[in-house]
Amino acid sequence: MMQNRRKEKPLLGIGEAAAMLHVSIDTLRRWDRSGKLKAVRRSERGNRYYRREELELFLQNAFALARTWAQSGIPPQLPSHYYCEVHPRFQSRLEKMGLYMMQREKLPDVAPLIVAVAGEIGNNSFDHNLGSWPDVPGVFFGYDINKRIIVLADRGQGIRATLQRVRPDISTDTDALTIAFTEYVSGRAPERRGNGLKFVREVAETYGLGVELQSGNAVMRISNRRGGLESDIAPHYIRGTLAKITF
Amino acid sequence: MRIALRKFGKILISRPQGREAFAAIRPSLDLSEPAVEIDFDGIISLSPSWADEFFSALRNIYGERVKFLPSDNLSVAATLRVLRESEAASRNL
């Protein structure tokens, strides 16, 4: 994901849009006429253009949509099947995902781990922002079991702000993420907390899940390679968090 | 005494729900029980947030008398391991 540093244009021509959706240009023209996917503006010559956001929505590219939602100053409206405004909705969608995964062959053994990892990341968003959501509350939660990917995002205060309440010495997002994944420190001291991301890291390293989590301008990647934590700088700042789990 | 966690749900993940689960069971706890066995059968997933709340409260009452029954569920094993590490870390502070 982070390899593509090319600046992404917000508006695409019809050829680019067709390539992104893997359909023909004629198909896009047809969809524009029928209203299935309307072009948003035309030049005087009648060229069709498409907003990248809408194409991603159409593609149900959960990760790109979550990223757009998390990093935009004014976030787009999310489709309701991705948005969990309050925790009970997240819990019930997580259960639905868990039950579905248990029925799939090749998944039942690791499904409990995947559900627990997604649950811990999603719960962190609610636990650490309750009563303090800067703007849009809740989480983005999308998954595609066929593509073996789960995406979670929030527009909360972010991991650095949360940890600085108890560790004012933390000055960078990278430090904050490193501490979050390696130390048992709570962002809600004196309450006992701070297990979730240690658990995520251990499970990911032990069972070969891919986990990528961004907060601020830092991204932490966990893989099952030895010494599995890698940090990187993200191309776009996200105040809250954005996570991708692959399995 | 045996506590079947599946009675609290299949996906035991949220910290507030762990607290609530203990609050629900508290009135029926007999403080003189020689052992409290935790039965993990029938749950899909357990995570440290729920487990920390529930088992810490249970341990406050029963201490070493809390016993975990064996489970094949990988999330149970991983959760209990992380909780042990967390306890060890807080003892070292």
Tab-separated table of C-alpha atoms in Angstrom:
chain	number	residue	atom	x	y	z
A	1	MET	CA	0.000	0.000	0.000
A	2	MET	CA	2.629	2.510	1.051
A	3	GLN	CA	4.773	1.780	-2.038
A	4	ASN	CA	2.520	3.911	-4.229
A	5	ARG	CA	3.654	7.406	-3.364
A	6	ARG	CA	2.368	8.924	-6.636
A	7	LYS	CA	0.070	11.816	-5.812
A	8	GLU	CA	-3.486	10.599	-6.302
A	9	LYS	CA	-5.681	12.848	-8.458
A	10	PRO	CA	-9.144	13.508	-7.099
A	11	LEU	CA	-10.689	13.483	-10.602
A	12	LEU	CA	-10.126	10.766	-13.182
A	13	GLY	CA	-10.832	10.694	-16.878
A	14	ILE	CA	-12.987	7.943	-18.288
A	15	GLY	CA	-10.035	5.843	-19.413
A	16	GLU	CA	-8.462	5.891	-15.970
A	17	ALA	CA	-11.808	5.213	-14.312
A	18	ALA	CA	-12.421	2.239	-16.596
A	19	ALA	CA	-9.018	0.830	-15.740
A	20	MET	CA	-9.621	1.260	-12.042
A	21	LEU	CA	-12.964	-0.536	-12.212
A	22	HIS	CA	-11.750	-3.148	-14.719
A	23	VAL	CA	-14.564	-2.398	-17.150
A	24	SER	CA	-14.624	-1.016	-20.665
A	25	ILE	CA	-15.062	2.644	-21.488
A	26	ASP	CA	-18.311	1.767	-23.243
A	27	THR	CA	-19.551	0.190	-20.039
A	28	LEU	CA	-18.872	3.400	-18.154
A	29	ARG	CA	-20.712	5.424	-20.771
A	30	ARG	CA	-23.654	3.053	-20.442
A	31	TRP	CA	-23.613	3.286	-16.658
A	32	ASP	CA	-23.505	7.056	-16.889
A	33	ARG	CA	-26.605	7.069	-19.091
A	34	SER	CA	-28.453	4.601	-16.911
A	35	GLY	CA	-27.482	6.327	-13.677
A	36	LYS	CA	-25.700	3.332	-12.211
A	37	LEU	CA	-22.487	5.333	-11.991
A	38	LYS	CA	-22.844	8.898	-13.073
A	39	ALA	CA	-19.955	11.033	-14.244
A	40	VAL	CA	-19.765	14.134	-12.126
A	41	ARG	CA	-18.783	16.740	-14.625
A	42	ARG	CA	-18.144	17.176	-18.256
A	43	SER	CA	-15.926	19.597	-20.101
A	44	GLU	CA	-17.273	21.569	-23.033
A	45	ARG	CA	-16.249	18.712	-25.320
A	46	GLY	CA	-18.463	16.332	-23.398
A	47	ASN	CA	-15.688	14.386	-21.647
A	48	ARG	CA	-16.736	12.469	-18.620
A	49	TYR	CA	-14.844	12.745	-15.324
A	50	TYR	CA	-15.166	10.696	-12.191
A	51	ARG	CA	-14.419	11.576	-8.585
A	52	ARG	CA	-11.950	9.089	-7.135
A	53	GLU	CA	-13.979	8.866	-3.918
A	54	GLU	CA	-17.030	7.730	-5.807
A	55	LEU	CA	-15.105	5.128	-7.776
A	56	GLU	CA	-13.644	3.728	-4.597
A	57	LEU	CA	-17.072	3.628	-3.043
A	58	PHE	CA	-18.346	1.875	-6.133
A	59	LEU	CA	-15.496	-0.606	-6.014
A	60	GLN	CA	-16.153	-1.159	-2.355
A	61	ASN	CA	-12.450	-0.666	-1.885
A	62	ALA	CA	-12.761	-0.629	1.831
A	63	PHE	CA	-9.219	0.351	2.635
A	64	ALA	CA	-9.081	3.320	0.284
A	65	LEU	CA	-12.461	4.496	1.488
A	66	ALA	CA	-11.483	4.156	5.134
A	67	ARG	CA	-8.293	6.069	4.482
A	68	THR	CA	-10.162	8.852	2.688
A	69	TRP	CA	-12.678	9.022	5.526
A	70	ALA	CA	-9.997	9.058	8.218
A	71	GLN	CA	-7.714	11.643	6.643
A	72	SER	CA	-10.138	14.138	5.068
A	73	GLY	CA	-10.793	17.445	6.752
A	74	ILE	CA	-14.454	17.028	5.871
A	75	PRO	CA	-15.118	13.296	5.746
A	76	PRO	CA	-17.403	11.756	3.139
A	77	GLN	CA	-20.654	10.194	4.206
A	78	LEU	CA	-20.029	6.502	4.764
A	79	PRO	CA	-22.287	3.736	3.474
A	80	SER	CA	-24.171	2.440	6.487
A	81	HIS	CA	-22.733	-1.061	6.176
A	82	TYR	CA	-19.277	0.333	6.963
A	83	TYR	CA	-20.116	2.770	9.741
A	84	CYS	CA	-20.465	1.848	13.411
A	85	GLU	CA	-21.366	4.977	15.280
A	86	VAL	CA	-21.580	3.304	18.669
A	87	HIS	CA	-19.951	0.251	20.194
A	88	PRO	CA	-22.981	-2.082	20.184
A	89	ARG	CA	-23.171	-1.816	16.424
A	90	PHE	CA	-19.497	-2.652	16.121
A	91	GLN	CA	-19.933	-5.612	18.455
A	92	SER	CA	-22.855	-7.009	16.517
A	93	ARG	CA	-21.085	-6.664	13.149
A	94	LEU	CA	-18.002	-8.281	14.649
A	95	GLU	CA	-20.124	-11.213	15.790
A	96	LYS	CA	-21.630	-11.532	12.360
A	97	MET	CA	-18.162	-11.606	10.841
A	98	GLY	CA	-17.015	-14.170	13.405
A	99	LEU	CA	-19.923	-16.506	12.779
A	100	TYR	CA	-19.397	-16.273	9.051
A	101	MET	CA	-15.687	-17.011	9.355
A	102	MET	CA	-16.342	-20.058	11.521
A	103	GLN	CA	-18.359	-21.550	8.681
A	104	ARG	CA	-15.632	-21.148	6.123
A	105	GLU	CA	-13.322	-24.087	5.643
A	106	LYS	CA	-9.652	-23.329	6.308
A	107	LEU	CA	-10.552	-20.530	8.701
A	108	PRO	CA	-12.126	-21.993	11.854
A	109	ASP	CA	-8.870	-22.419	13.792
A	110	VAL	CA	-7.543	-18.903	13.238
A	111	ALA	CA	-10.945	-17.209	13.011
A	112	PRO	CA	-11.114	-16.686	16.812
A	113	LEU	CA	-7.747	-14.941	16.694
A	114	ILE	CA	-8.705	-12.720	13.773
A	115	VAL	CA	-11.940	-11.722	15.482
A	116	ALA	CA	-10.109	-10.969	18.726
A	117	VAL	CA	-7.509	-8.836	16.946
A	118	ALA	CA	-10.163	-6.850	15.065
A	119	GLY	CA	-12.134	-6.544	18.285
A	120	GLU	CA	-9.238	-5.171	20.289
A	121	ILE	CA	-8.380	-2.579	17.637
A	122	GLY	CA	-11.993	-1.484	17.223
A	123	ASN	CA	-12.634	-1.399	20.950
A	124	ASN	CA	-9.592	0.820	21.464
A	125	SER	CA	-11.225	3.433	19.254
A	126	PHE	CA	-14.317	3.544	21.424
A	127	ASP	CA	-12.578	3.188	24.787
A	128	HIS	CA	-10.076	5.954	24.163
A	129	ASN	CA	-12.421	8.481	22.587
A	130	LEU	CA	-15.555	8.083	24.657
A	131	GLY	CA	-16.771	11.574	25.438
A	132	SER	CA	-13.927	13.158	23.497
A	133	TRP	CA	-14.604	12.521	19.845
A	134	PRO	CA	-13.175	15.495	17.954
A	135	ASP	CA	-15.844	15.290	15.246
A	136	VAL	CA	-17.393	12.125	13.758
A	137	PRO	CA	-17.723	9.428	16.435
A	138	GLY	CA	-17.436	5.708	15.928
A	139	VAL	CA	-15.482	3.471	13.616
A	140	PHE	CA	-15.234	2.441	10.028
A	141	PHE	CA	-15.392	-1.341	9.955
A	142	GLY	CA	-15.214	-3.169	6.651
A	143	TYR	CA	-14.107	-6.634	5.671
A	144	ASP	CA	-13.892	-8.938	2.698
A	145	ILE	CA	-13.401	-12.538	3.710
A	146	ASN	CA	-12.686	-13.584	0.134
A	147	LYS	CA	-9.932	-11.012	-0.132
A	148	ARG	CA	-8.908	-11.847	3.460
A	149	ILE	CA	-8.793	-8.276	4.607
A	150	ILE	CA	-10.320	-6.330	7.476
A	151	VAL	CA	-10.206	-2.537	7.679
A	152	LEU	CA	-10.808	-0.404	10.752
A	153	ALA	CA	-10.525	3.356	11.148
A	154	ASP	CA	-11.529	6.147	13.470
A	155	ARG	CA	-11.419	9.928	13.529
A	156	GLY	CA	-10.478	10.043	17.172
A	157	GLN	CA	-7.640	11.709	19.027
A	158	GLY	CA	-5.005	9.243	17.946
A	159	ILE	CA	-2.613	7.082	19.879
A	160	ARG	CA	-0.068	9.790	20.682
A	161	ALA	CA	-2.613	12.123	22.275
A	162	THR	CA	-4.071	9.218	24.231
A	163	LEU	CA	-0.725	8.027	25.597
A	164	GLN	CA	0.610	11.532	26.278
A	165	ARG	CA	-1.919	11.827	29.058
A	166	VAL	CA	0.143	9.357	31.061
A	167	ARG	CA	3.461	9.637	29.247
A	168	PRO	CA	3.983	13.326	28.475
A	169	ASP	CA	7.530	12.508	27.360
A	170	ILE	CA	6.220	10.952	24.145
A	171	SER	CA	6.910	13.443	21.386
A	172	THR	CA	6.415	11.615	18.077
A	173	ASP	CA	3.753	9.416	16.578
A	174	THR	CA	6.390	6.784	15.895
A	175	ASP	CA	7.379	6.679	19.561
A	176	ALA	CA	3.741	6.493	20.575
A	177	LEU	CA	3.016	3.553	18.272
A	178	THR	CA	6.166	1.742	19.342
A	179	ILE	CA	5.249	2.089	23.007
A	180	ALA	CA	1.650	1.109	22.336
A	181	PHE	CA	2.746	-2.139	20.725
A	182	THR	CA	5.528	-3.026	23.130
A	183	GLU	CA	4.807	-1.660	26.611
A	184	TYR	CA	2.018	-2.303	29.066
A	185	VAL	CA	1.020	1.289	29.636
A	186	SER	CA	-2.508	2.555	29.866
A	187	GLY	CA	-3.953	5.594	28.171
A	188	ARG	CA	-6.669	5.620	30.792
A	189	ALA	CA	-4.588	5.304	33.954
A	190	PRO	CA	-5.151	4.546	36.764
A	191	GLU	CA	-7.405	1.964	35.135
A	192	ARG	CA	-5.793	-1.302	34.282
A	193	ARG	CA	-5.435	-1.360	30.533
A	194	GLY	CA	-2.909	-1.486	27.827
A	195	ASN	CA	-3.125	-5.126	26.769
A	196	GLY	CA	-4.817	-4.827	23.439
A	197	LEU	CA	-2.025	-3.920	21.066
A	198	LYS	CA	0.457	-6.226	22.775
A	199	PHE	CA	-2.029	-8.994	22.121
A	200	VAL	CA	-2.443	-7.874	18.503
A	201	ARG	CA	1.300	-7.943	17.996
A	202	GLU	CA	1.815	-11.338	19.619
A	203	VAL	CA	-0.991	-12.940	17.684
A	204	ALA	CA	0.102	-11.403	14.391
A	205	GLU	CA	3.703	-12.501	14.860
A	206	THR	CA	2.834	-15.979	16.063
A	207	TYR	CA	0.097	-16.840	13.566
A	208	GLY	CA	1.219	-14.956	10.501
A	209	LEU	CA	-1.447	-12.262	10.343
A	210	GLY	CA	-0.509	-9.026	8.635
A	211	VAL	CA	-1.321	-5.939	10.669
A	212	GLU	CA	-0.742	-2.364	9.627
A	213	LEU	CA	-1.799	0.464	11.902
A	214	GLN	CA	-1.400	4.176	11.283
A	215	SER	CA	-1.934	6.971	13.761
A	216	GLY	CA	-0.741	10.497	13.079
A	217	ASN	CA	2.037	10.307	10.538
A	218	ALA	CA	3.432	6.973	11.718
A	219	VAL	CA	2.600	3.511	10.463
A	220	MET	CA	3.478	0.319	12.305
A	221	ARG	CA	3.597	-2.947	10.416
A	222	ILE	CA	3.651	-6.337	12.049
A	223	SER	CA	4.456	-9.462	10.144
A	224	ASN	CA	5.426	-12.948	11.126
A	225	ARG	CA	9.014	-12.360	10.156
A	226	ARG	CA	11.447	-12.349	13.001
A	227	GLY	CA	11.612	-9.078	14.914
A	228	GLY	CA	8.302	-8.363	13.273
A	229	LEU	CA	7.670	-4.659	14.102
A	230	GLU	CA	8.502	-2.128	11.391
A	231	SER	CA	7.766	1.546	11.540
A	232	ASP	CA	7.365	3.879	8.615
A	233	ILE	CA	6.197	7.397	7.892
A	234	ALA	CA	2.764	7.658	6.305
A	235	PRO	CA	2.251	9.842	3.227
A	236	HIS	CA	-0.894	11.419	4.644
A	237	TYR	CA	-1.531	12.487	8.214
A	238	ILE	CA	-4.410	10.835	10.034
A	239	ARG	CA	-5.410	12.303	13.388
A	240	GLY	CA	-7.197	9.127	14.497
A	241	THR	CA	-6.233	5.624	13.447
A	242	LEU	CA	-6.374	3.418	10.366
A	243	ALA	CA	-5.742	-0.303	10.515
A	244	LYS	CA	-5.597	-3.122	8.021
A	245	ILE	CA	-5.567	-6.796	8.998
A	246	THR	CA	-4.728	-9.408	6.387
A	247	PHE	CA	-4.832	-13.139	6.789
B	1	MET	CA	-18.200	-24.338	40.833
B	2	ARG	CA	-18.033	-24.040	37.070
B	3	ILE	CA	-18.592	-20.867	35.062
B	4	ALA	CA	-19.475	-21.467	31.411
B	5	LEU	CA	-18.358	-18.373	29.550
B	6	ARG	CA	-20.644	-19.159	26.607
B	7	LYS	CA	-23.511	-17.981	28.761
B	8	PHE	CA	-22.182	-14.449	28.368
B	9	GLY	CA	-22.004	-14.612	24.581
B	10	LYS	CA	-19.898	-16.027	21.812
B	11	ILE	CA	-17.577	-13.103	21.212
B	12	LEU	CA	-16.132	-11.895	24.495
B	13	ILE	CA	-14.086	-8.906	23.499
B	14	SER	CA	-15.238	-5.662	25.070
B	15	ARG	CA	-13.961	-4.369	28.388
B	16	PRO	CA	-17.287	-2.877	29.486
B	17	GLN	CA	-18.983	-6.181	28.703
B	18	GLY	CA	-16.429	-8.043	30.799
B	19	ARG	CA	-17.253	-5.759	33.734
B	20	GLU	CA	-20.947	-6.220	33.159
B	21	ALA	CA	-20.564	-9.996	32.968
B	22	PHE	CA	-18.912	-10.056	36.362
B	23	ALA	CA	-21.512	-7.721	37.834
B	24	ALA	CA	-24.196	-10.083	36.584
B	25	ILE	CA	-22.628	-13.146	38.129
B	26	ARG	CA	-21.484	-11.575	41.394
B	27	PRO	CA	-24.717	-12.085	43.363
B	28	SER	CA	-24.656	-15.828	42.682
B	29	LEU	CA	-21.061	-16.374	43.734
B	30	ASP	CA	-20.458	-18.518	46.805
B	31	LEU	CA	-17.332	-17.175	48.486
B	32	SER	CA	-16.657	-20.500	50.175
B	33	GLU	CA	-16.241	-22.460	46.926
B	34	PRO	CA	-12.997	-24.470	46.977
B	35	ALA	CA	-12.449	-23.892	43.266
B	36	VAL	CA	-13.972	-21.926	40.410
B	37	GLU	CA	-13.496	-23.562	37.040
B	38	ILE	CA	-13.698	-21.506	33.869
B	39	ASP	CA	-15.224	-23.386	30.950
B	40	PHE	CA	-14.360	-21.947	27.530
B	41	ASP	CA	-16.443	-24.380	25.453
B	42	GLY	CA	-18.796	-22.866	22.925
B	43	ILE	CA	-17.297	-19.410	22.619
B	44	ILE	CA	-15.908	-18.160	19.354
B	45	SER	CA	-13.447	-15.560	20.562
B	46	LEU	CA	-11.957	-14.219	23.783
B	47	SER	CA	-9.709	-11.173	23.991
B	48	PRO	CA	-7.644	-9.606	26.793
B	49	SER	CA	-9.952	-6.640	27.352
B	50	TRP	CA	-12.940	-8.760	28.343
B	51	ALA	CA	-10.833	-11.354	30.111
B	52	ASP	CA	-8.886	-8.808	32.120
B	53	GLU	CA	-12.031	-7.288	33.584
B	54	PHE	CA	-13.790	-10.560	34.287
B	55	PHE	CA	-10.911	-12.645	35.612
B	56	SER	CA	-9.326	-9.851	37.663
B	57	ALA	CA	-12.589	-9.312	39.476
B	58	LEU	CA	-12.977	-13.051	39.962
B	59	ARG	CA	-9.419	-13.343	41.268
B	60	ASN	CA	-10.005	-10.538	43.731
B	61	ILE	CA	-12.503	-12.853	45.385
B	62	TYR	CA	-11.116	-16.323	44.745
B	63	GLY	CA	-7.412	-15.743	44.226
B	64	GLU	CA	-5.631	-18.955	43.274
B	65	ARG	CA	-8.874	-20.937	43.396
B	66	VAL	CA	-9.690	-19.784	39.839
B	67	LYS	CA	-8.825	-22.603	37.427
B	68	PHE	CA	-8.961	-22.470	33.637
B	69	LEU	CA	-10.244	-25.627	31.973
B	70	PRO	CA	-8.362	-26.732	28.842
B	71	SER	CA	-9.482	-25.275	25.544
B	72	ASP	CA	-8.491	-25.738	21.914
B	73	ASN	CA	-9.561	-22.203	21.101
B	74	LEU	CA	-6.476	-20.297	19.970
B	75	SER	CA	-7.823	-16.941	21.136
B	76	VAL	CA	-8.213	-18.341	24.655
B	77	ALA	CA	-4.599	-19.489	24.787
B	78	ALA	CA	-3.295	-16.211	23.363
B	79	THR	CA	-5.436	-14.124	25.712
B	80	LEU	CA	-4.380	-15.972	28.848
B	81	ARG	CA	-0.742	-15.696	27.812
B	82	VAL	CA	-0.966	-11.926	27.310
B	83	LEU	CA	-2.737	-11.509	30.647
B	84	ARG	CA	0.049	-13.392	32.411
B	85	GLU	CA	2.639	-11.189	30.735
B	86	SER	CA	0.702	-8.071	31.664
B	87	GLU	CA	0.529	-9.144	35.291
B	88	ALA	CA	4.236	-9.887	35.317
B	89	ALA	CA	4.950	-6.460	33.829
B	90	SER	CA	2.863	-4.649	36.426
B	91	ARG	CA	4.559	-6.565	39.244
B	92	ASN	CA	7.908	-5.361	37.944
B	93	LEU	CA	6.922	-1.694	38.056
